XYZ file of C-alpha atoms in Angstrom:
634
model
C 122.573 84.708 126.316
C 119.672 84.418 128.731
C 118.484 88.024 127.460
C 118.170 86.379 123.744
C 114.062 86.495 124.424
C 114.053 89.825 124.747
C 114.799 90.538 120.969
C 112.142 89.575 119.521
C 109.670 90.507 123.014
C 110.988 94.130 122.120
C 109.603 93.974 118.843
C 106.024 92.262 119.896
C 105.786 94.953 122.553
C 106.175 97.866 120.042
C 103.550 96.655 117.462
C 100.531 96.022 120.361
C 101.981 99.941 121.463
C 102.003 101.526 117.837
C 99.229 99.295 116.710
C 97.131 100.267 119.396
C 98.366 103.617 120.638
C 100.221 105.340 117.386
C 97.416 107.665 116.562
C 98.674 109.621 119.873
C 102.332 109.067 119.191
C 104.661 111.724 117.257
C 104.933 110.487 114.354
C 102.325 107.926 114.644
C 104.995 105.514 116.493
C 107.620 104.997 114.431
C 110.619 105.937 116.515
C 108.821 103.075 118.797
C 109.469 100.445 116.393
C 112.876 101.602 115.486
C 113.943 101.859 119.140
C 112.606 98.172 119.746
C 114.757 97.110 116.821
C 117.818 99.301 117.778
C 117.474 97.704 121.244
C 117.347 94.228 119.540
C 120.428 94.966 117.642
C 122.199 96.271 120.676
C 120.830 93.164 122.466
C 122.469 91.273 119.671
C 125.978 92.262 120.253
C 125.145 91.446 124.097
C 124.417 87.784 122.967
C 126.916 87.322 121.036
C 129.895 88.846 123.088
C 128.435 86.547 125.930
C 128.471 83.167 123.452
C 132.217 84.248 122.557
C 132.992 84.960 126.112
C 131.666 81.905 127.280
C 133.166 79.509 125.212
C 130.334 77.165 125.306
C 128.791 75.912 121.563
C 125.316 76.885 122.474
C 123.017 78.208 125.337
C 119.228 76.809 125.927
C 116.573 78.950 127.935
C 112.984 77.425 128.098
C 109.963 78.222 130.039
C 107.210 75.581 130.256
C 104.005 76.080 128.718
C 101.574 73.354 128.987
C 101.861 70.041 129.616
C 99.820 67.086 128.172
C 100.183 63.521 129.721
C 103.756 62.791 129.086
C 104.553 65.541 126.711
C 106.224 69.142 128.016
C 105.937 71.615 125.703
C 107.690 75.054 126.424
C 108.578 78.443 125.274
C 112.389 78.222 124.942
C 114.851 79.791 123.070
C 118.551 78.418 121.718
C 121.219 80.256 121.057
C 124.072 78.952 118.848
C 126.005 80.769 116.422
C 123.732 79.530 113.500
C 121.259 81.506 115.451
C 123.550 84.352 116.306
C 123.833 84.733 112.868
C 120.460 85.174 111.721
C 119.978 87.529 114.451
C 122.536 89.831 113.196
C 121.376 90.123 109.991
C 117.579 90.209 110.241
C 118.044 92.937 113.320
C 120.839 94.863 111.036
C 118.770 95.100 107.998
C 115.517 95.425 109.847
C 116.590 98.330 111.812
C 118.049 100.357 107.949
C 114.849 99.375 106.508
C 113.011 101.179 109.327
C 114.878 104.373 108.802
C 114.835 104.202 105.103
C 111.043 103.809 105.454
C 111.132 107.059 107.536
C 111.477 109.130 103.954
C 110.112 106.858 101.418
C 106.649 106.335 103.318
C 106.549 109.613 104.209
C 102.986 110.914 104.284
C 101.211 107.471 103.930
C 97.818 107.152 105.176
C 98.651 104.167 107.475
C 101.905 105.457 108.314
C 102.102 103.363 112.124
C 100.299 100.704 110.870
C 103.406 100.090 108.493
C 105.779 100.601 111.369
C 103.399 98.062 113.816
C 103.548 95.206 111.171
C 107.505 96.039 110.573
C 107.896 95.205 114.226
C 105.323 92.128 114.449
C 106.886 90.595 110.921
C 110.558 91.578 112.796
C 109.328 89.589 116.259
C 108.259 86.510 114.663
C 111.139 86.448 112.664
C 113.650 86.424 115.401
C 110.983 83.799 117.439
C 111.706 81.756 114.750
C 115.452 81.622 114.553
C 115.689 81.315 118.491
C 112.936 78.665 118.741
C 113.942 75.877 120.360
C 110.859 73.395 119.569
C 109.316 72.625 116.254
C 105.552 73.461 117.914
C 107.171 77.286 118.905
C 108.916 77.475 115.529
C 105.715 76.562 113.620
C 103.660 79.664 115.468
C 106.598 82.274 114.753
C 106.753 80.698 111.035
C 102.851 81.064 110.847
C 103.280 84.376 112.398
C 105.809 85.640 109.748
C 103.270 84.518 106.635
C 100.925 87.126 108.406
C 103.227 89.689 108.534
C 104.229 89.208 105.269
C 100.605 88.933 103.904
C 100.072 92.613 105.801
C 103.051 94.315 104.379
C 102.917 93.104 100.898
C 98.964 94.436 101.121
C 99.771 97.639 102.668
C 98.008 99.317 99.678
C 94.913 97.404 99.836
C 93.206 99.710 98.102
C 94.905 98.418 95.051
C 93.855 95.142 93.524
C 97.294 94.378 92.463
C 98.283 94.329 95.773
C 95.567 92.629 97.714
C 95.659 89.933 95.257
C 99.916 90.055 95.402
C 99.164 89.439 99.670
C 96.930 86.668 98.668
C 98.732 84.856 96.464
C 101.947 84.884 99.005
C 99.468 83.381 101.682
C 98.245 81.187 99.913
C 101.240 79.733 97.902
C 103.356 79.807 101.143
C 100.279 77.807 103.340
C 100.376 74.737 100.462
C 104.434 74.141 101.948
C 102.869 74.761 105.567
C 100.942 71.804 105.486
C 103.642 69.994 104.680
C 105.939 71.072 107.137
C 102.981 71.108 109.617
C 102.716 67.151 108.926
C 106.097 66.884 108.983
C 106.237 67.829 112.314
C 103.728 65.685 113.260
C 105.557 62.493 112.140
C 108.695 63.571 113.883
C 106.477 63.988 116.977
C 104.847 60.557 116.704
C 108.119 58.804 116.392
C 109.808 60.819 119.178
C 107.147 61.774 121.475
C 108.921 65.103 121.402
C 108.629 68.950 119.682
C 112.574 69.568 120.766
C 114.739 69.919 117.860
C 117.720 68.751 119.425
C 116.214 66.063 120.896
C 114.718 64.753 117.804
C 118.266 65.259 115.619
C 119.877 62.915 118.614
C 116.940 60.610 118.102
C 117.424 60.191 114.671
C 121.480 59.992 115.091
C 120.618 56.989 117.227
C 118.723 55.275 114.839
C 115.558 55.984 116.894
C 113.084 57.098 113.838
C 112.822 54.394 111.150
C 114.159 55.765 107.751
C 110.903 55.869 105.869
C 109.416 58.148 108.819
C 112.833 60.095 108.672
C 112.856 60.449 104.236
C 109.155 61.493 104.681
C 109.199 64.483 107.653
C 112.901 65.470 106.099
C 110.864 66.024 102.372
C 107.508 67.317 104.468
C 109.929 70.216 106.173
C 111.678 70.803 103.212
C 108.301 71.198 101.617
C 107.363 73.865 103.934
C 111.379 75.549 103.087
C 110.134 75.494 99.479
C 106.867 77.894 100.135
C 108.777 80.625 102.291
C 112.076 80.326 100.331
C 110.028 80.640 96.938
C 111.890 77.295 95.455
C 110.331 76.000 91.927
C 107.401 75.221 91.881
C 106.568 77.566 94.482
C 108.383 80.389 93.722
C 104.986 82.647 91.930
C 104.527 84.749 95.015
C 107.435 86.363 95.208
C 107.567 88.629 92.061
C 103.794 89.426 92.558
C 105.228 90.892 96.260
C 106.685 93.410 94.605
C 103.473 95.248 94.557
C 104.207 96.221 98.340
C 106.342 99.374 99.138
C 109.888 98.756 98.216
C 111.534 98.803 101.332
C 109.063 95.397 102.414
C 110.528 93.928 99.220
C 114.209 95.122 100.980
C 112.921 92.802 104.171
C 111.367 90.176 102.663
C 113.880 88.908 99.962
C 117.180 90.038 102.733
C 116.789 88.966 105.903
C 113.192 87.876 106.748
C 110.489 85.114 105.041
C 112.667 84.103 102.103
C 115.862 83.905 104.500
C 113.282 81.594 107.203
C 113.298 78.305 104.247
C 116.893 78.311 104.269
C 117.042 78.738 108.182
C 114.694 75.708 108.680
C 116.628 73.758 105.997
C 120.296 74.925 107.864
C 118.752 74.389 111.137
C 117.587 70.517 110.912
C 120.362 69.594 108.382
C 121.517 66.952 110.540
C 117.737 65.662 110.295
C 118.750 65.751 106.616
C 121.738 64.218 106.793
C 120.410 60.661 107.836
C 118.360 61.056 104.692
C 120.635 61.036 101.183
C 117.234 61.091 99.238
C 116.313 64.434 100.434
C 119.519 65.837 100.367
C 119.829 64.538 95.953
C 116.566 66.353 96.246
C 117.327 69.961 98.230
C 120.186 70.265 95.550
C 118.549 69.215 92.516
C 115.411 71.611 93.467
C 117.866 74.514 94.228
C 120.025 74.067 91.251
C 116.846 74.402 89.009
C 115.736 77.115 90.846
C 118.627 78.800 90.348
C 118.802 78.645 86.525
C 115.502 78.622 85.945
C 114.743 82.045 87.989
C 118.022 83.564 86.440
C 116.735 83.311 82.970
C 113.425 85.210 83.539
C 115.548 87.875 85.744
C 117.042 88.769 81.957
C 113.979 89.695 80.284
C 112.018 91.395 83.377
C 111.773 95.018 82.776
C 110.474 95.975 85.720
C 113.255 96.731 87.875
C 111.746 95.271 91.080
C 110.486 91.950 89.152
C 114.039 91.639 87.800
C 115.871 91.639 91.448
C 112.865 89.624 92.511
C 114.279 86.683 90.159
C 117.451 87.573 91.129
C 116.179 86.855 94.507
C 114.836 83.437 93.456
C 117.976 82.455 92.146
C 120.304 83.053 94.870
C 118.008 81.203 97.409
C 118.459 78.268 95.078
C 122.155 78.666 95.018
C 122.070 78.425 98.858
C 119.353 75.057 98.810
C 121.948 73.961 96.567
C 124.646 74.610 98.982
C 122.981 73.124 101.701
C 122.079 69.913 99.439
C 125.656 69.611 98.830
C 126.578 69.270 102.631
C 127.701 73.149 102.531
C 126.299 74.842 105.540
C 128.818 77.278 106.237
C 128.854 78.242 102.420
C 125.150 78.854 102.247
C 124.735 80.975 105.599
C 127.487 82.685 104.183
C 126.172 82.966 100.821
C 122.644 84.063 102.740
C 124.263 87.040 105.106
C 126.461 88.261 102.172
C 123.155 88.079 99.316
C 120.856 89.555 102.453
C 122.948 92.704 102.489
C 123.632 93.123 98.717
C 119.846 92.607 98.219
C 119.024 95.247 100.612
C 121.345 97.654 99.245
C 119.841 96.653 95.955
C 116.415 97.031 96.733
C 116.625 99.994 98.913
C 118.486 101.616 95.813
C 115.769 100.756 93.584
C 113.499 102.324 95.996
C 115.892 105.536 95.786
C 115.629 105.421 91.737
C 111.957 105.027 92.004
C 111.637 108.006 94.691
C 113.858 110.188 92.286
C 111.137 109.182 89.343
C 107.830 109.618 90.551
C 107.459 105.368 91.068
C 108.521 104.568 87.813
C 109.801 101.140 87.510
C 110.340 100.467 84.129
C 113.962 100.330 83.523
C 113.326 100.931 80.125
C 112.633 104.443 80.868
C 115.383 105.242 82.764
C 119.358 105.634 81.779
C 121.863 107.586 82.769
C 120.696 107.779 86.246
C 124.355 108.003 87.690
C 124.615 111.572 86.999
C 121.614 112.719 88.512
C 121.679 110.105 91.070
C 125.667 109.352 91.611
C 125.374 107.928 95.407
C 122.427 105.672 94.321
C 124.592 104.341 91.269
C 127.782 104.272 93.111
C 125.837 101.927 95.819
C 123.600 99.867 93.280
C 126.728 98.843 91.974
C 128.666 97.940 94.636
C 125.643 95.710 95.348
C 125.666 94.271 91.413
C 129.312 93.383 91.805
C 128.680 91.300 95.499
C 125.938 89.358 93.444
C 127.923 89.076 90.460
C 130.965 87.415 92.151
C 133.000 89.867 91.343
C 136.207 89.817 94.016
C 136.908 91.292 96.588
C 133.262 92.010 97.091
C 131.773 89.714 99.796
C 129.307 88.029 97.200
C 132.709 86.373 95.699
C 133.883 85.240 98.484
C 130.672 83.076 99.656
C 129.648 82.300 95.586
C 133.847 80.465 96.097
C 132.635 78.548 98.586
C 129.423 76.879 97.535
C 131.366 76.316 94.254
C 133.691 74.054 96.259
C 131.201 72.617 98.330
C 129.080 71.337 94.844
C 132.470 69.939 93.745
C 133.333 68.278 96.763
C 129.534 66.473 97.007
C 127.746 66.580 93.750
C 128.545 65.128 90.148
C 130.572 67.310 87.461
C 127.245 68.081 85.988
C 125.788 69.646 88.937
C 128.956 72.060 89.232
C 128.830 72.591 85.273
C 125.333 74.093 85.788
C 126.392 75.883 88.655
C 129.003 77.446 86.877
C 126.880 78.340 83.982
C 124.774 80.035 86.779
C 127.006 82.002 87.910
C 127.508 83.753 84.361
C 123.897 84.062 83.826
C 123.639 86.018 87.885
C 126.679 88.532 86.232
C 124.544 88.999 82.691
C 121.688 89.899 84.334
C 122.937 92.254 87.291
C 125.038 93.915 84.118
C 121.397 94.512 82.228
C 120.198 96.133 85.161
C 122.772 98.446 85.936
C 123.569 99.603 82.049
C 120.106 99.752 81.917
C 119.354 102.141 84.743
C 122.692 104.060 85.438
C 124.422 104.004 82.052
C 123.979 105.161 78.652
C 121.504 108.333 77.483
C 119.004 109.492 79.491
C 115.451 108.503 78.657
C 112.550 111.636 78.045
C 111.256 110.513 81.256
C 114.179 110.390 83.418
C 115.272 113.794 82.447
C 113.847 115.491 85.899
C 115.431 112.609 88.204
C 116.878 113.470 91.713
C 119.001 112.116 94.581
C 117.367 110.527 97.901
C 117.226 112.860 100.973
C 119.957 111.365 103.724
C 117.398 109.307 105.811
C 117.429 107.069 102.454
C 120.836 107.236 101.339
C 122.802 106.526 104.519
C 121.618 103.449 104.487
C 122.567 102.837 100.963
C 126.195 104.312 102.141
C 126.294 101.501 105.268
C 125.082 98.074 102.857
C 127.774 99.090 100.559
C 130.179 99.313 102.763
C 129.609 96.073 104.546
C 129.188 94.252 100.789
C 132.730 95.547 99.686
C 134.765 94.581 103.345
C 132.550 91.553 104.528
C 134.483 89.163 102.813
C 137.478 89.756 105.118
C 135.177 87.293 107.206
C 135.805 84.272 105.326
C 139.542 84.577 106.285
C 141.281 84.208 109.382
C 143.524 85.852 112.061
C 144.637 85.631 115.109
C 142.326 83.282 117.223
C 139.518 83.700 114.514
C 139.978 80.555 111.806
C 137.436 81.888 109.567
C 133.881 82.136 109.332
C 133.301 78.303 108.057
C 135.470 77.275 111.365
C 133.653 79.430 112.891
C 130.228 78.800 112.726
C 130.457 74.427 112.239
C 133.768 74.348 114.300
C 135.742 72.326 111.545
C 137.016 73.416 108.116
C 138.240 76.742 107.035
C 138.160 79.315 103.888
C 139.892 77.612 101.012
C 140.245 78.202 97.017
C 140.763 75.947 94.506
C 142.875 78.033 92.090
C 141.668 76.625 88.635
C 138.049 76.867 89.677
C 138.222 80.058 91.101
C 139.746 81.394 87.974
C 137.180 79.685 86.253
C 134.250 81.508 88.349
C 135.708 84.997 87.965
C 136.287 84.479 84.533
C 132.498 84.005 83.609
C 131.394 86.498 85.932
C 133.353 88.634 84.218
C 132.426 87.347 81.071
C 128.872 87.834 82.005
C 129.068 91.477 83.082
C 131.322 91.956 79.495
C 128.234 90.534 77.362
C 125.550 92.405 79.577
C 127.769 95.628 78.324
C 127.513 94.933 75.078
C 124.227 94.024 74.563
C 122.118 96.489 77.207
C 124.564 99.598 77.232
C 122.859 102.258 75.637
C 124.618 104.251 73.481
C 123.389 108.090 72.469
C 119.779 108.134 70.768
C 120.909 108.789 66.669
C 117.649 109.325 65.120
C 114.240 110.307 65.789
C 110.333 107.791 65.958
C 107.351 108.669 64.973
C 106.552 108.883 68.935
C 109.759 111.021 69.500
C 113.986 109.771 70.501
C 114.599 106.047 70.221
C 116.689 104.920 72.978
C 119.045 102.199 72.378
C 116.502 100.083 74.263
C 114.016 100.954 71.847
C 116.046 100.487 68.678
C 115.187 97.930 66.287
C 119.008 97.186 65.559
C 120.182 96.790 68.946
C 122.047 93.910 70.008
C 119.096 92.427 72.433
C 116.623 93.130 70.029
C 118.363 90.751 67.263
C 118.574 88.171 69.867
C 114.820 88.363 70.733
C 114.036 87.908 67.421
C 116.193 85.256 66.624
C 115.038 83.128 69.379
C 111.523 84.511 69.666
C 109.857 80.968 70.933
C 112.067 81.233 73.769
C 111.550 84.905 74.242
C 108.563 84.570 74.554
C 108.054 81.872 76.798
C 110.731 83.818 79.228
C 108.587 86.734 78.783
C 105.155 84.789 79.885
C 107.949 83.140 82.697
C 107.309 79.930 81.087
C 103.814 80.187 81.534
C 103.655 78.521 84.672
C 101.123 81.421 86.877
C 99.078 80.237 83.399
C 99.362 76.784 84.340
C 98.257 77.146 87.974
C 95.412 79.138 87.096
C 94.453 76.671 84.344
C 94.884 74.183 87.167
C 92.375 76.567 89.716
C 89.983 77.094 86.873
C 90.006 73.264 85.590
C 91.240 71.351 88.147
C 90.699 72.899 92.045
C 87.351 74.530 90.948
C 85.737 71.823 89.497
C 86.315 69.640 92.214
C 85.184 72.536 95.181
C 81.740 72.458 92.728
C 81.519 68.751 93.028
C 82.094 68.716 96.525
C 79.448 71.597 97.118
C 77.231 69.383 94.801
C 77.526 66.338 97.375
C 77.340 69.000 100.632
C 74.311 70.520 99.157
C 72.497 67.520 97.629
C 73.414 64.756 100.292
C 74.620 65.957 103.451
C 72.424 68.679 103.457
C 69.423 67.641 101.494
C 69.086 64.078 102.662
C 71.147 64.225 105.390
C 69.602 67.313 107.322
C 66.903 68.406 105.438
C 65.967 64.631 104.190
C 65.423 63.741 108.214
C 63.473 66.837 109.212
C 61.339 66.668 105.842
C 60.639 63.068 106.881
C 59.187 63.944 110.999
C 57.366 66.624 109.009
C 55.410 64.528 106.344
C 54.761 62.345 109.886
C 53.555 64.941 111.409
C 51.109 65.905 108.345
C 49.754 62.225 108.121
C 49.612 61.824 112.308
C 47.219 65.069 112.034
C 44.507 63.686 109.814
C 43.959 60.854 112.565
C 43.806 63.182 115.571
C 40.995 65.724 114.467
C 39.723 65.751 117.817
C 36.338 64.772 116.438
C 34.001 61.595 118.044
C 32.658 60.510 114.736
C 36.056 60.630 112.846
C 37.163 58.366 115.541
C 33.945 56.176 115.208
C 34.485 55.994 111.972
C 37.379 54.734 112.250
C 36.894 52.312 114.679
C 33.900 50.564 112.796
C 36.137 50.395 109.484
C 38.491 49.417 111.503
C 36.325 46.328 112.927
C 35.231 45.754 109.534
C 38.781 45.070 108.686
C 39.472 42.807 111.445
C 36.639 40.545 110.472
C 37.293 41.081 106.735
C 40.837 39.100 107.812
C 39.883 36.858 109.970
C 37.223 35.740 107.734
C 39.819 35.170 104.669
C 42.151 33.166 107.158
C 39.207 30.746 108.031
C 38.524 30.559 104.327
């Protein structure tokens, strides 16, 4: 466990080498950044055999920094098997990303510069989960909004994307402050940065509950902005406009996985707090259903799994608001592979059709593509909660966790959730792999091996990864596991009840989105069944148009914040620029130096330097004198 720094230091070390040496590397420095990760993974199974081995709960390693008055403040590391965890995955799917990105960015300009940020956004994502201080854990999470600001921009050169990178760093900084200030009040009641220290504070009563509800909401605030929770969820579709495998990283196992960390790692903190808690699962609950209904209507395949991406997170706030830890990491390792596969195979369909994204003009992609499909829907299934894939399993167990906790309602919606996550996976697979080919799919291809071994490796681990929710022999599961109490369990009528609408959902995605043979001919050549006027969807649309259209414009809320910029945030930066310009500077500056000036001008038509100026104005002068004295004797 003491060689737990070195994961992420691996992965800082390779970007200042392939950021700053690269040009002179084969291959620009890739195989340095994949090496630093492969050693981090390797490292990773070192850890971890060592925390089994030991038998301890946890391991702390800290080095002190600096030191002000009273206050310590160190770089330190803990290692527990929350952490242990979130190690494995981000280093797992880091390290297929990397070799994916071998083929797919193939030829790019800034070919090391990608691999230099993949290994800066990969070291302050693993700082993060081993941080054992909320000061360190604020730089790595500060850290990882750069390198996600980077990697979505990769294309600057396209406006789409530098204004996708500045919308995530922007959106994300708004929950930053809040976490930032949340820290603060911890550290004002404490006098500490230690996260352990300040969860046994506030066990013992130490931080008043007012200071407690208010940090608790504050961090949460700052989970909200990285884990793209409503109503801060607008940056992460627009990051689509980075190179797909980023979108792999991002929405599996780094930045949108670093909310639900933070939220995991201080839920004791929110524990003590029951108002925070009502609120974690009523924001993720909305978030879930709200982000599943616009995944239905995207067309765009990377927008639609972005949604998708939205939704799940909120399934796992929701878990966590529901007192499910176990359930929600669960839920987070199982959804971070399945989204990886999902997005990586994306990234395959896309390579195969010149960047097209449109799943509209795709179909029938299995037969030209059959490892792609075969993998995409392995991953569909996991997400759908279709057994025995692992996204079943962990979808089980925040079901029973919201009906242990929460009211009926809250499971209701959850339930209906979990039928909308199945109708929309179906669209995008019939969509994409099924039915007649469209025009412009017609010269599709299969990945080279550097991108579909990967695809090969997620899918396995989706369909056998729910074997860890069980137990055998010494192992008790992976809920006993990880909070040392509990176990995997099923509630029989609600597990039929899950699988039933999941299935349910994935029948009604068939028979609205599968395409069926094109049967007659458009003025602009063959009508898909996506295109056809009669087709089940397209009655639908037009029978609830209103809606469909408001799902379409995603409820018009990127309208609403820009009305809010334009109206709003605008008008006040003029007014303030009104009052820096016209009083501080113009009075306050300007006003002070105007007034020694117009001195100045009035003290130099009294020193001329002349002897009858100055006898001139000595005898009026005198005359004045007497002029006054002589009214005061009158």
């Amino acid at each position: 466990m003491p060689l737990a720094w070195l994961i992420p230091a691996l992965n800082a070390a390779a970007f200042v080498v392939v950021a700053l040496g690269g040009r002179w590397l084969p291959g620009r420095g890739a195989f340095v950044s994949i090496l630093a990760m492969a050693g981090g993974f390797a490292l990773w199974a070192v850890v971890l055999a060592d925390l089994l081995g030991s038998g301890a709960a946890h391991g702390a390693y800290s080095v002190e920094w600096l030191r002000a008055g009273d206050t310590a403040i160190a770089w330190g590391v803990f290692i527990d098997r929350l952490a242990v965890v979130m190690l494995g995955l981000v280093t797992f799917v880091a390290l297929l990303v990397q070799v994916y990105s071998l083929e797919y960015m193939r030829g790019d300009s800034r070919f090391g510069w990608y691999f230099a940020v993949h290994s800066l956004f990969g070291a302050a994502m693993l700082a993060l989960v081993l941080a054992d201080n909320l000061l360190f854990l604020y730089i790595a999470w500060e850290l990882v909004g750069l390198g996600s600001y980077l990697l979505i921009g990769h294309w600057w050169e396209r406006r789409s994307a530098a204004e996708a990178a500045k919308k995530a760093f922007i959106t994300t900084r708004i929950g930053d402050v809040g976490l930032l200030i949340g820290i603060i009040l911890l550290f004002r009641a404490t006098g500490t940065f230690d996260i352990s220290d300040i969860i046994a504070a506030a066990q013992a009563g130490d931080i008043g509950q007012g200071t407690l509800t208010a940090s608790a909401l504050l961090i949460f605030m700052g989970a909200m902005g990285k884990s793209a929770q409503f109503p801060f969820h607008v940056w992460l579709p627009d990051a689509m406009e980075g190179p797909t495998p980023v979108s792999a990283l991002i929405h599996a196992a780094t930045m949108v996985a670093a909310g639900v960390y933070l939220v995991a790692r201080m839920l004791p903190l929110f524990e003590l707090a029951p108002v925070v808690m009502l609120t974690v699962a009523l924001i993720g609950l909305f978030t879930f259903i709200y982000a599943g209904t616009l995944a239905l209507v995207m067309t765009d395949i990377k927008r639609a799994l972005a949604y998708s991406t939205i939704s799940h997170l909120g399934l796992m706030m929701l878990s966590l608001g529901a007192f499910g830890l176990a359930a929600a990491i669960f839920h987070l390792v199982a959804h971070g592979i399945s989204k990886a596969l999902l997005f990586l195979g994306a990234g395959s369909v896309m390579h195969g059709l010149d960047e097209e994204t449109d799943m509209r003009r795709m179909g029938g992609l299995r037969r030209a593509m059959p490892l792609t499909a075969l993998t995409f829907v392995v991953g569909a299934l996991s997400l759908a909660g279709i057994a025995p894939l692992s996204g079943f399993f962990s979808k089980d167990e925040v079901l029973i966790a919201v009906l242990e906790h929460r009211s009926p309602a809250f499971l209701a919606l959850t339930l209906a959730g979990v039928a909308l996550s199945a109708l929309y996976m179906a669209r995008m697979v019939w969509l994409t792999f099924f039915g007649a080919s469209h025009p412009d799919a017609e010269h599709a291809h299969e990945a080279p091996a550097l991108m579909t071994a990967p695809l090969l490796l997620l899918a396995f681990f989706s369909l056998t990864m729910g074997a860890l929710a069980f137990g055998w022999g010494g192992y008790h599961g992976f809920a006993n596991w990880l909070t040392g109490h509990g176990g995997f369990h099923i509630i029989p009528w609600l597990t039929v009840i899950s699988l039933a609408l999941a299935i349910g959902g994935i029948a009604i995605g068939w028979y609205v989105y599968n395409r069926k043979p094109p049967d007659r001919e458009t003025a602009s050549g063959t009508a898909t069944q996506f295109d056809r006027d009669d087709a089940p969807h397209a009655r639908i649309a037009r029978r609830f148009a209103p809606i469909h259209r408001a799902m379409l414009n995603k409820y018009h809320m990127d309208d609403l914040y820009q009305w809010l910029i334009d109206r709003v945030a605008l008008a006040f930066s003029r007014l303030i620029a009104l009052f820096d310009r016209a009083i501080v500077n113009d009075l306050g500056v300007d006003g002070a130096a105007l007034s020694v000036r117009l001195t100045g001008f009035w003290l130099r038509l009294t020193q001329t330097g002349r002897l009858h100026n100055y006898g001139m104005a000595m005898a009026a002068g005198l005359v004045a004198v007497a002029l006054l004295w002589w009214l005061a004797l009158s």
